[in-house]
């Protein structure tokens, strides 16, 4: 029996191509600029504000809000109209099951969630989190609300990880804004 030697360099690309999925699932629904306009349509100005959490705030964050702060430095957009503060826009990414989900959260000046928008969804399943009925569950929630799948946020079958991770991200943002408001880093009132 004779065997033919195969050049590994020519063989590996064929194996890789045969095992890669042929369909891409990434969908961009809106840009950050479109999201900020959707979250605060009446705003005539958006200004970048930086929130910095010190070591004590970082350490207390998880026990206070039930999710880790993840970062000590955050950039938020402050929305205003004719010089009056309307609230803040925070754009964030979380991993769904395997891929990143980019979303934006509008937070009113009282710290309540105004609205959530999905900017990019890259998973093959679970895109239903983009549906208005699911996103609307967050409206009016604050850092003191459970904001937890199975408690006050419904799960979507087949999208459990996406639902859970986006929900945790929104809880994190609610806690971040509350922490920044209470420490005077961003305005607490109008």
Coordinates of C-alpha atoms in Angstrom, one line a residue:
X1 CA 0.0 0.0 0.0
X2 CA 1.3 3.4 -1.0
X3 CA 0.6 6.6 0.7
X4 CA 0.9 10.0 -0.8
X5 CA 2.3 12.8 1.3
X6 CA 0.1 15.8 1.6
X7 CA 1.6 19.3 2.1
X8 CA 0.1 20.4 5.4
X9 CA 0.2 24.1 4.3
X10 CA -2.1 23.4 1.4
X11 CA -4.4 21.1 3.4
X12 CA -5.1 23.3 6.5
X13 CA -6.9 26.2 4.7
X14 CA -9.3 23.6 3.1
X15 CA -10.0 22.1 6.6
X16 CA -10.5 25.5 8.1
X17 CA -12.8 26.6 5.3
X18 CA -14.9 23.5 5.7
X19 CA -15.4 24.0 9.4
X20 CA -16.2 27.7 9.4
X21 CA -19.8 28.8 9.4
X22 CA -20.8 30.1 6.1
X23 CA -23.3 32.6 7.4
X24 CA -22.5 35.8 9.3
X25 CA -25.1 36.9 11.9
X26 CA -23.8 40.4 12.9
X27 CA -26.4 43.1 12.4
X28 CA -25.9 46.7 13.1
X29 CA -29.3 48.3 13.9
X30 CA -28.2 51.9 14.6
X31 CA -25.1 54.0 15.2
X32 CA -24.3 55.5 18.6
X33 CA -25.4 58.9 17.2
X34 CA -28.8 57.5 16.1
X35 CA -29.2 55.8 19.5
X36 CA -28.6 59.0 21.4
X37 CA -31.2 60.8 19.3
X38 CA -33.6 57.9 19.8
X39 CA -33.1 58.0 23.6
X40 CA -33.3 61.8 23.9
X41 CA -35.0 63.1 20.8
X42 CA -35.6 66.5 22.3
X43 CA -31.9 67.0 23.2
X44 CA -30.0 69.7 21.3
X45 CA -26.6 69.0 22.9
X46 CA -24.7 65.9 24.0
X47 CA -21.5 66.3 26.0
X48 CA -19.1 63.6 27.1
X49 CA -18.7 63.2 30.8
X50 CA -16.2 60.9 32.5
X51 CA -17.1 58.9 35.6
X52 CA -14.2 57.5 37.6
X53 CA -14.8 55.0 40.4
X54 CA -12.2 55.0 43.2
X55 CA -11.1 51.8 44.8
X56 CA -13.7 51.9 47.6
X57 CA -16.5 52.5 45.1
X58 CA -15.3 49.6 42.9
X59 CA -15.1 47.3 46.0
X60 CA -18.6 48.3 47.2
X61 CA -20.2 48.2 43.8
X62 CA -20.8 44.4 43.5
X63 CA -22.2 44.0 47.0
X64 CA -24.5 47.1 46.6
X65 CA -25.8 46.4 43.1
X66 CA -25.3 42.6 42.6
X67 CA -23.0 43.0 39.6
X68 CA -19.3 44.0 39.3
X69 CA -18.5 47.5 38.2
X70 CA -16.2 46.0 35.5
X71 CA -14.3 49.2 34.9
X72 CA -13.1 52.2 37.0
X73 CA -13.5 54.6 34.2
X74 CA -16.7 55.2 32.1
X75 CA -17.6 57.7 29.5
X76 CA -21.2 58.8 29.4
X77 CA -23.0 61.4 27.2
X78 CA -25.0 64.0 29.0
X79 CA -28.1 65.1 27.0
X80 CA -29.4 68.6 27.4
X81 CA -31.9 70.9 25.8
X82 CA -31.4 74.7 26.0
X83 CA -28.9 74.1 28.8
X84 CA -31.2 72.0 30.9
X85 CA -29.9 68.5 31.7
X86 CA -32.2 65.7 30.4
X87 CA -30.2 62.7 31.4
X88 CA -27.4 60.5 30.2
X89 CA -26.6 57.9 27.5
X90 CA -24.3 55.0 28.2
X91 CA -23.2 52.8 25.4
X92 CA -21.8 49.4 26.5
X93 CA -20.9 45.9 25.2
X94 CA -21.6 42.6 26.8
X95 CA -20.9 39.1 25.5
X96 CA -24.2 37.3 24.6
X97 CA -23.3 33.6 24.3
X98 CA -20.2 34.0 22.2
X99 CA -20.3 37.4 20.6
X100 CA -20.6 41.0 21.7
X101 CA -23.9 42.8 21.9
X102 CA -23.7 46.6 21.8
X103 CA -26.5 48.5 23.5
X104 CA -27.3 52.0 24.7
X105 CA -29.2 52.9 27.9
X106 CA -30.9 56.3 28.4
X107 CA -31.0 57.3 32.0
X108 CA -33.2 60.2 33.3
X109 CA -31.9 62.8 35.7
X110 CA -33.7 61.0 38.6
X111 CA -31.6 57.9 37.8
X112 CA -34.4 55.8 36.3
X113 CA -34.0 53.9 33.0
X114 CA -35.7 55.8 30.3
X115 CA -35.1 53.5 27.4
X116 CA -32.8 50.8 26.0
X117 CA -31.7 50.4 22.4
X118 CA -29.8 47.5 20.8
X119 CA -27.1 48.9 18.4
X120 CA -25.4 45.7 17.2
X121 CA -26.4 42.0 17.7
X122 CA -23.8 39.5 16.6
X123 CA -25.2 36.2 17.8
X124 CA -27.0 33.6 15.6
X125 CA -29.9 33.3 18.0
X126 CA -31.7 35.5 20.5
X127 CA -32.1 38.6 18.4
X128 CA -35.6 38.9 20.0
X129 CA -34.0 41.0 22.7
X130 CA -34.2 43.8 20.2
X131 CA -38.0 43.7 20.2
X132 CA -39.7 46.7 21.9
X133 CA -41.7 44.5 24.3
X134 CA -38.6 43.0 25.9
X135 CA -36.6 46.3 26.0
X136 CA -39.6 48.2 27.5
X137 CA -39.4 46.1 30.7
X138 CA -36.5 48.2 31.8
X139 CA -38.3 51.6 31.6
X140 CA -38.7 53.2 35.0
X141 CA -36.3 50.8 36.8
X142 CA -33.6 52.2 39.1
X143 CA -30.5 50.9 40.7
X144 CA -32.7 49.7 43.6
X145 CA -34.9 47.6 41.3
X146 CA -34.0 43.9 41.0
X147 CA -33.3 44.2 37.3
X148 CA -32.8 40.5 37.1
X149 CA -34.0 37.9 34.6
X150 CA -36.6 35.8 36.3
X151 CA -37.3 38.5 38.9
X152 CA -38.6 41.6 37.1
X153 CA -37.2 40.9 33.6
X154 CA -38.7 38.1 31.5
X155 CA -36.4 35.6 29.7
X156 CA -36.6 34.8 26.0
X157 CA -36.4 31.1 25.3
X158 CA -33.3 30.4 23.2
X159 CA -31.7 33.7 24.3
X160 CA -31.1 33.1 28.0
X161 CA -27.5 34.2 28.0
X162 CA -28.1 37.3 25.8
X163 CA -31.1 38.3 28.1
X164 CA -29.0 37.7 31.3
X165 CA -25.9 39.5 30.1
X166 CA -27.7 42.6 28.7
X167 CA -29.9 42.7 31.9
X168 CA -26.7 42.6 34.1
X169 CA -25.2 45.3 31.9
X170 CA -28.2 47.5 32.4
X171 CA -28.2 46.9 36.2
X172 CA -24.5 47.9 36.1
X173 CA -25.3 51.1 34.3
X174 CA -28.1 52.0 36.7
X175 CA -25.6 51.5 39.6
X176 CA -22.9 53.5 37.8
X177 CA -25.2 56.5 37.3
X178 CA -26.5 56.3 40.9
X179 CA -22.9 56.2 42.2
X180 CA -21.8 59.1 40.0
X181 CA -24.8 61.2 41.0
X182 CA -24.3 60.5 44.7
X183 CA -20.6 61.3 44.5
X184 CA -21.3 64.5 42.6
X185 CA -19.4 63.5 39.4
X186 CA -22.6 64.1 37.4
X187 CA -25.5 66.3 38.3
X188 CA -28.1 64.9 40.6
X189 CA -30.9 67.2 39.5
X190 CA -32.0 69.3 36.6

